[in-house]
Amino acid sequence: MWFLGWKGESGFSASSTAEQVTQGIDGHGLTAIVTGATSGLGLETTRVLALRGVHVVMAVRNVESGTKVKETILKEIPSAKIDVMELDLCSMASVRKFASDYISSERPLNILINNAGVMATPFQLSQDNIEMQFATNHLGHFLLTNLLLQTMKKTVRECKREGRIVILSSEAHRLPYQEGIRFDKINDESVYNSYYAYGQSKLANILHAKELTRRFKEEGVEITANALHPGSIITNILRYHGYINAVANMGAATQCYVALHPQVKGISGEYFMDSNKATPTHLANDSELAKKLWEFSVSLTNQK
């Protein structure tokens, strides 16, 4: 970690803000989706991308809350282009409806920021009867990404600018269950540990980026996929753990850096922290595990 003011190769550090890492970047002509955009990291990411001229689509569970956030940002940035659409990542039906509505709108898609998530929740199942953290943090975003890939590929061809998929992981990926991904015990409440399950979902986020990268390179598609550890910021992700929901700093900087900065052009399959490349665990670099997770995720989301 690039503590305090210690700058890494990028020239940025843990104390860099989202505005600083995007200073001077012109995002006009770009369209981005940000999931979980009503609070914390998602809200700040939306604000900063809009500040740089990006047309941001807020993908949110609560449209009313999203609309209030949009109005607040517009007061600060009257020229901002922001839309609000409903998306509940723990419901595959909601993910499919969002993707269908987005495709029908014929909006382009340059940047997809898979930001939303839950952390260390008590054991519960999603609407599709899958353990909530795995369902929300990985599976919902996996399905969303796959459903929107053709739209992003079309945008890349038409505007001749690389597409970017930004996936929020966490340093918690270092503490999953011992085997990494419990394919046979995803829904086993008897062995459930809320923190290991969170680590499992965050490991899945990095593996998702790795496998996307492999597939894009095989296809020769000009889209990158990277995972990252965000900085800390007050956010609803810690609603089950209020006692540690106390620190807010430059949380959205790394995802804004990975989404917009020219330094990241052509870089894919990497893990970032403090707006610099970082080294994940050996499990996160396991290409066979990434392929197995992909097939498992396809089967759970009933994709052909």
CSV table of C-alpha atoms in Angstrom, one decimal:
chain,number,residue,atom,x,y,z
A,1,MET,CA,0.0,0.0,0.0
A,2,TRP,CA,1.2,3.5,-0.9
A,3,PHE,CA,0.8,4.9,2.6
A,4,LEU,CA,-0.1,8.6,3.0
A,5,GLY,CA,1.9,10.6,0.5
A,6,TRP,CA,4.2,7.8,-0.8
A,7,LYS,CA,3.6,7.8,-4.5
A,8,GLY,CA,3.8,4.8,-6.7
A,9,GLU,CA,4.7,4.5,-10.4
A,10,SER,CA,1.5,6.2,-11.4
A,11,GLY,CA,2.5,9.3,-9.5
A,12,PHE,CA,-0.5,8.8,-7.2
A,13,SER,CA,-0.7,7.6,-3.6
A,14,ALA,CA,-3.2,6.5,-0.9
A,15,SER,CA,-3.9,10.2,-0.2
A,16,SER,CA,-4.8,11.0,-3.8
A,17,THR,CA,-8.4,11.9,-4.4
A,18,ALA,CA,-10.7,10.9,-7.3
A,19,GLU,CA,-10.6,14.5,-8.5
A,20,GLN,CA,-6.8,14.5,-8.5
A,21,VAL,CA,-6.4,11.3,-10.4
A,22,THR,CA,-8.8,12.5,-13.1
A,23,GLN,CA,-7.5,16.1,-13.3
A,24,GLY,CA,-7.3,17.3,-16.9
A,25,ILE,CA,-9.0,14.2,-18.4
A,26,ASP,CA,-11.9,14.9,-20.8
A,27,GLY,CA,-14.6,12.3,-20.5
A,28,HIS,CA,-17.0,13.9,-22.9
A,29,GLY,CA,-18.4,11.4,-25.4
A,30,LEU,CA,-18.0,8.5,-22.9
A,31,THR,CA,-20.9,6.7,-21.3
A,32,ALA,CA,-20.5,4.8,-18.0
A,33,ILE,CA,-22.7,2.6,-15.8
A,34,VAL,CA,-22.0,2.7,-12.1
A,35,THR,CA,-23.7,0.1,-9.9
A,36,GLY,CA,-24.6,1.0,-6.4
A,37,ALA,CA,-24.3,4.7,-7.1
A,38,THR,CA,-26.5,6.2,-4.4
A,39,SER,CA,-23.9,6.2,-1.6
A,40,GLY,CA,-20.3,6.0,-0.7
A,41,LEU,CA,-17.9,4.9,-3.4
A,42,GLY,CA,-20.5,4.7,-6.1
A,43,LEU,CA,-21.8,8.2,-5.4
A,44,GLU,CA,-18.4,9.8,-5.4
A,45,THR,CA,-17.5,7.9,-8.6
A,46,THR,CA,-20.6,9.1,-10.2
A,47,ARG,CA,-19.9,12.7,-9.2
A,48,VAL,CA,-16.3,12.7,-10.4
A,49,LEU,CA,-17.0,11.0,-13.7
A,50,ALA,CA,-19.8,13.5,-14.3
A,51,LEU,CA,-17.5,16.3,-13.4
A,52,ARG,CA,-15.1,15.1,-16.2
A,53,GLY,CA,-17.9,15.1,-18.7
A,54,VAL,CA,-18.8,11.4,-18.7
A,55,HIS,CA,-22.5,10.5,-19.2
A,56,VAL,CA,-23.2,8.4,-16.1
A,57,VAL,CA,-26.0,5.9,-15.8
A,58,MET,CA,-26.6,5.2,-12.1
A,59,ALA,CA,-27.7,1.6,-11.6
A,60,VAL,CA,-29.4,1.5,-8.2
A,61,ARG,CA,-31.8,-0.5,-6.1
A,62,ASN,CA,-33.7,2.5,-5.0
A,63,VAL,CA,-34.7,4.9,-7.8
A,64,GLU,CA,-36.0,7.5,-5.5
A,65,SER,CA,-32.7,7.7,-3.6
A,66,GLY,CA,-30.8,7.7,-6.9
A,67,THR,CA,-32.9,10.6,-8.2
A,68,LYS,CA,-32.1,12.6,-5.1
A,69,VAL,CA,-28.4,12.0,-5.6
A,70,LYS,CA,-28.7,13.0,-9.2
A,71,GLU,CA,-30.4,16.3,-8.2
A,72,THR,CA,-27.7,17.0,-5.7
A,73,ILE,CA,-24.9,16.4,-8.2
A,74,LEU,CA,-26.7,18.6,-10.8
A,75,LYS,CA,-26.7,21.5,-8.3
A,76,GLU,CA,-23.0,21.2,-8.1
A,77,ILE,CA,-22.4,20.4,-11.7
A,78,PRO,CA,-25.3,21.8,-13.8
A,79,SER,CA,-23.8,20.4,-17.0
A,80,ALA,CA,-23.7,16.8,-15.7
A,81,LYS,CA,-25.3,14.1,-17.8
A,82,ILE,CA,-26.8,11.5,-15.4
A,83,ASP,CA,-29.6,9.0,-15.7
A,84,VAL,CA,-31.0,6.7,-13.1
A,85,MET,CA,-32.1,3.1,-13.7
A,86,GLU,CA,-33.3,0.4,-11.3
A,87,LEU,CA,-31.0,-2.6,-10.7
A,88,ASP,CA,-31.1,-5.1,-7.8
A,89,LEU,CA,-28.0,-7.3,-8.2
A,90,CYS,CA,-29.3,-10.0,-5.9
A,91,SER,CA,-32.1,-10.7,-8.4
A,92,MET,CA,-31.2,-12.2,-11.8
A,93,ALA,CA,-34.6,-11.1,-13.1
A,94,SER,CA,-33.8,-7.5,-12.1
A,95,VAL,CA,-30.3,-7.8,-13.8
A,96,ARG,CA,-31.9,-9.1,-16.9
A,97,LYS,CA,-34.5,-6.4,-17.0
A,98,PHE,CA,-31.9,-3.7,-16.5
A,99,ALA,CA,-29.8,-5.0,-19.3
A,100,SER,CA,-32.8,-5.4,-21.6
A,101,ASP,CA,-33.9,-1.8,-20.9
A,102,TYR,CA,-30.4,-0.5,-21.3
A,103,ILE,CA,-29.9,-2.3,-24.7
A,104,SER,CA,-33.4,-1.0,-25.8
A,105,SER,CA,-32.4,2.5,-25.0
A,106,GLU,CA,-29.6,2.2,-27.6
A,107,ARG,CA,-27.2,4.0,-25.3
A,108,PRO,CA,-23.5,3.3,-26.0
A,109,LEU,CA,-21.4,1.8,-23.2
A,110,ASN,CA,-17.7,2.7,-22.8
A,111,ILE,CA,-17.2,2.0,-19.1
A,112,LEU,CA,-18.8,-0.5,-16.7
A,113,ILE,CA,-18.0,0.0,-13.1
A,114,ASN,CA,-19.1,-3.0,-11.0
A,115,ASN,CA,-19.1,-1.1,-7.7
A,116,ALA,CA,-22.1,-2.3,-5.6
A,117,GLY,CA,-21.7,-4.9,-2.9
A,118,VAL,CA,-22.5,-6.2,0.6
A,119,MET,CA,-20.0,-7.1,3.3
A,120,ALA,CA,-19.9,-9.8,5.9
A,121,THR,CA,-23.6,-10.2,6.0
A,122,PRO,CA,-25.4,-12.8,8.2
A,123,PHE,CA,-26.2,-15.9,6.2
A,124,GLN,CA,-29.0,-15.3,3.8
A,125,LEU,CA,-30.0,-16.3,0.3
A,126,SER,CA,-30.7,-14.1,-2.7
A,127,GLN,CA,-34.0,-14.1,-4.6
A,128,ASP,CA,-32.5,-16.9,-6.7
A,129,ASN,CA,-31.5,-18.9,-3.6
A,130,ILE,CA,-27.8,-18.3,-3.7
A,131,GLU,CA,-25.7,-17.1,-0.8
A,132,MET,CA,-26.1,-13.4,-0.6
A,133,GLN,CA,-22.5,-12.2,-0.8
A,134,PHE,CA,-21.6,-14.4,-3.7
A,135,ALA,CA,-24.9,-13.6,-5.4
A,136,THR,CA,-24.5,-9.8,-5.0
A,137,ASN,CA,-20.8,-9.2,-5.2
A,138,HIS,CA,-19.9,-11.6,-7.9
A,139,LEU,CA,-22.8,-13.3,-9.6
A,140,GLY,CA,-25.1,-10.3,-10.3
A,141,HIS,CA,-22.2,-8.4,-11.8
A,142,PHE,CA,-21.1,-11.5,-13.8
A,143,LEU,CA,-24.5,-11.7,-15.4
A,144,LEU,CA,-24.8,-8.0,-15.9
A,145,THR,CA,-21.4,-7.8,-17.6
A,146,ASN,CA,-22.1,-10.7,-19.9
A,147,LEU,CA,-25.5,-9.3,-20.9
A,148,LEU,CA,-23.9,-5.9,-21.8
A,149,LEU,CA,-20.8,-7.2,-23.6
A,150,GLN,CA,-22.3,-7.0,-27.0
A,151,THR,CA,-23.3,-3.3,-26.4
A,152,MET,CA,-19.8,-2.5,-25.2
A,153,LYS,CA,-18.2,-4.3,-28.2
A,154,LYS,CA,-20.5,-2.3,-30.6
A,155,THR,CA,-19.5,0.9,-28.8
A,156,VAL,CA,-15.8,0.1,-29.1
A,157,ARG,CA,-16.1,-0.5,-32.8
A,158,GLU,CA,-18.1,2.6,-33.5
A,159,CYS,CA,-16.2,5.1,-31.4
A,160,LYS,CA,-12.8,3.5,-31.8
A,161,ARG,CA,-11.9,3.9,-28.1
A,162,GLU,CA,-11.2,1.0,-25.8
A,163,GLY,CA,-13.9,-0.2,-23.4
A,164,ARG,CA,-13.1,-0.6,-19.7
A,165,ILE,CA,-14.7,-2.9,-17.2
A,166,VAL,CA,-13.8,-2.0,-13.6
A,167,ILE,CA,-14.5,-4.5,-10.9
A,168,LEU,CA,-14.4,-3.7,-7.2
A,169,SER,CA,-12.6,-6.3,-5.3
A,170,SER,CA,-10.9,-5.9,-1.9
A,171,GLU,CA,-7.8,-6.8,0.1
A,172,ALA,CA,-10.2,-9.2,1.8
A,173,HIS,CA,-9.7,-11.5,-1.2
A,174,ARG,CA,-6.6,-12.6,0.8
A,175,LEU,CA,-8.9,-14.2,3.4
A,176,PRO,CA,-11.4,-16.5,1.6
A,177,TYR,CA,-12.2,-20.0,2.6
A,178,GLN,CA,-9.1,-22.3,2.4
A,179,GLU,CA,-9.9,-23.7,-1.0
A,180,GLY,CA,-10.7,-20.2,-2.4
A,181,ILE,CA,-14.1,-20.8,-4.0
A,182,ARG,CA,-16.4,-23.3,-2.3
A,183,PHE,CA,-18.1,-24.5,-5.5
A,184,ASP,CA,-19.9,-27.4,-3.7
A,185,LYS,CA,-20.8,-25.5,-0.6
A,186,ILE,CA,-21.8,-22.1,-1.8
A,187,ASN,CA,-25.2,-22.4,0.0
A,188,ASP,CA,-24.1,-24.5,3.0
A,189,GLU,CA,-25.1,-22.5,6.1
A,190,SER,CA,-23.5,-25.1,8.4
A,191,VAL,CA,-20.0,-24.0,7.4
A,192,TYR,CA,-20.8,-20.4,6.6
A,193,ASN,CA,-18.4,-17.7,7.9
A,194,SER,CA,-19.5,-14.2,7.0
A,195,TYR,CA,-15.9,-12.9,6.6
A,196,TYR,CA,-14.5,-15.9,4.6
A,197,ALA,CA,-17.6,-15.7,2.4
A,198,TYR,CA,-16.9,-12.0,1.8
A,199,GLY,CA,-13.3,-12.9,0.9
A,200,GLN,CA,-14.5,-15.6,-1.4
A,201,SER,CA,-16.7,-13.1,-3.3
A,202,LYS,CA,-13.9,-10.6,-3.5
A,203,LEU,CA,-11.5,-13.3,-4.8
A,204,ALA,CA,-14.2,-14.1,-7.4
A,205,ASN,CA,-14.1,-10.5,-8.5
A,206,ILE,CA,-10.4,-10.7,-9.4
A,207,LEU,CA,-10.8,-14.1,-11.1
A,208,HIS,CA,-13.7,-12.6,-13.1
A,209,ALA,CA,-11.4,-9.8,-14.4
A,210,LYS,CA,-8.7,-12.4,-15.2
A,211,GLU,CA,-11.0,-14.6,-17.2
A,212,LEU,CA,-12.6,-11.7,-19.1
A,213,THR,CA,-9.1,-10.5,-20.0
A,214,ARG,CA,-8.2,-14.0,-21.4
A,215,ARG,CA,-11.4,-14.1,-23.5
A,216,PHE,CA,-10.9,-10.6,-24.8
A,217,LYS,CA,-7.4,-11.3,-25.9
A,218,GLU,CA,-8.5,-14.5,-27.6
A,219,GLU,CA,-11.2,-12.5,-29.5
A,220,GLY,CA,-9.0,-9.6,-30.2
A,221,VAL,CA,-11.5,-7.2,-28.6
A,222,GLU,CA,-10.3,-3.8,-27.4
A,223,ILE,CA,-11.9,-4.0,-23.9
A,224,THR,CA,-9.9,-4.2,-20.7
A,225,ALA,CA,-11.1,-5.7,-17.4
A,226,ASN,CA,-9.3,-4.9,-14.1
A,227,ALA,CA,-10.1,-5.4,-10.4
A,228,LEU,CA,-9.1,-3.1,-7.5
A,229,HIS,CA,-9.1,-2.5,-3.8
A,230,PRO,CA,-10.9,0.8,-3.1
A,231,GLY,CA,-10.0,3.2,-0.4
A,232,SER,CA,-12.3,3.4,2.6
A,233,ILE,CA,-15.2,5.7,2.6
A,234,ILE,CA,-18.4,6.0,4.6
A,235,THR,CA,-20.8,3.7,2.8
A,236,ASN,CA,-23.9,1.5,3.4
A,237,ILE,CA,-21.8,-1.6,2.6
A,238,LEU,CA,-21.0,-1.7,6.4
A,239,ARG,CA,-24.5,-1.4,7.6
A,240,TYR,CA,-24.2,-4.7,9.5
A,241,HIS,CA,-20.9,-3.5,11.1
A,242,GLY,CA,-21.5,0.1,12.1
A,243,TYR,CA,-18.7,0.1,14.6
A,244,ILE,CA,-16.1,0.1,11.8
A,245,ASN,CA,-18.1,2.4,9.6
A,246,ALA,CA,-16.1,5.4,10.8
A,247,VAL,CA,-13.4,6.3,8.3
A,248,ALA,CA,-13.9,8.2,5.1
A,249,ASN,CA,-11.0,9.2,2.8
A,250,MET,CA,-10.1,9.1,-0.8
A,251,GLY,CA,-12.1,6.0,-1.5
A,252,ALA,CA,-13.2,6.4,-5.1
A,253,ALA,CA,-9.8,7.5,-6.4
A,254,THR,CA,-8.6,4.1,-7.6
A,255,GLN,CA,-11.8,3.1,-9.5
A,256,CYS,CA,-11.9,6.6,-11.2
A,257,TYR,CA,-8.2,6.1,-12.1
A,258,VAL,CA,-8.7,2.7,-13.6
A,259,ALA,CA,-11.9,3.9,-15.4
A,260,LEU,CA,-10.5,7.0,-17.0
A,261,HIS,CA,-6.7,7.5,-16.8
A,262,PRO,CA,-4.6,7.2,-20.0
A,263,GLN,CA,-1.9,5.4,-18.0
A,264,VAL,CA,-4.3,2.4,-17.8
A,265,LYS,CA,-4.9,2.1,-21.6
A,266,GLY,CA,-4.3,-1.4,-22.8
A,267,ILE,CA,-3.7,-2.7,-19.3
A,268,SER,CA,-6.0,-5.7,-18.4
A,269,GLY,CA,-6.3,-8.5,-15.9
A,270,GLU,CA,-4.5,-6.5,-13.2
A,271,TYR,CA,-5.3,-5.7,-9.6
A,272,PHE,CA,-5.0,-2.1,-8.4
A,273,MET,CA,-4.7,-0.5,-5.1
A,274,ASP,CA,-4.1,3.2,-4.3
A,275,SER,CA,-4.1,4.0,-8.0
A,276,ASN,CA,-1.2,1.7,-8.6
A,277,LYS,CA,-0.8,-1.9,-9.8
A,278,ALA,CA,-0.6,-4.3,-6.8
A,279,THR,CA,0.0,-8.0,-6.4
A,280,PRO,CA,-2.9,-10.2,-5.5
A,281,THR,CA,-2.7,-13.8,-4.0
A,282,HIS,CA,-1.7,-16.9,-5.9
A,283,LEU,CA,-5.3,-18.0,-5.9
A,284,ALA,CA,-6.3,-14.7,-7.7
A,285,ASN,CA,-3.7,-15.5,-10.4
A,286,ASP,CA,-4.9,-19.1,-10.9
A,287,SER,CA,-6.1,-19.3,-14.5
A,288,GLU,CA,-7.7,-22.7,-14.1
A,289,LEU,CA,-9.7,-21.5,-11.0
A,290,ALA,CA,-10.8,-18.5,-13.1
A,291,LYS,CA,-12.1,-20.8,-15.9
A,292,LYS,CA,-13.8,-23.1,-13.4
A,293,LEU,CA,-15.5,-20.1,-11.7
A,294,TRP,CA,-16.6,-18.8,-15.1
A,295,GLU,CA,-18.3,-22.1,-16.0
A,296,PHE,CA,-19.8,-22.3,-12.5
A,297,SER,CA,-21.2,-18.8,-12.8
A,298,VAL,CA,-22.6,-19.5,-16.3
A,299,SER,CA,-24.5,-22.5,-14.9
A,300,LEU,CA,-25.9,-20.6,-11.9
A,301,THR,CA,-27.1,-17.7,-14.1
A,302,ASN,CA,-28.7,-20.1,-16.6
A,303,GLN,CA,-26.9,-18.6,-19.6
A,304,LYS,CA,-26.6,-20.7,-22.8
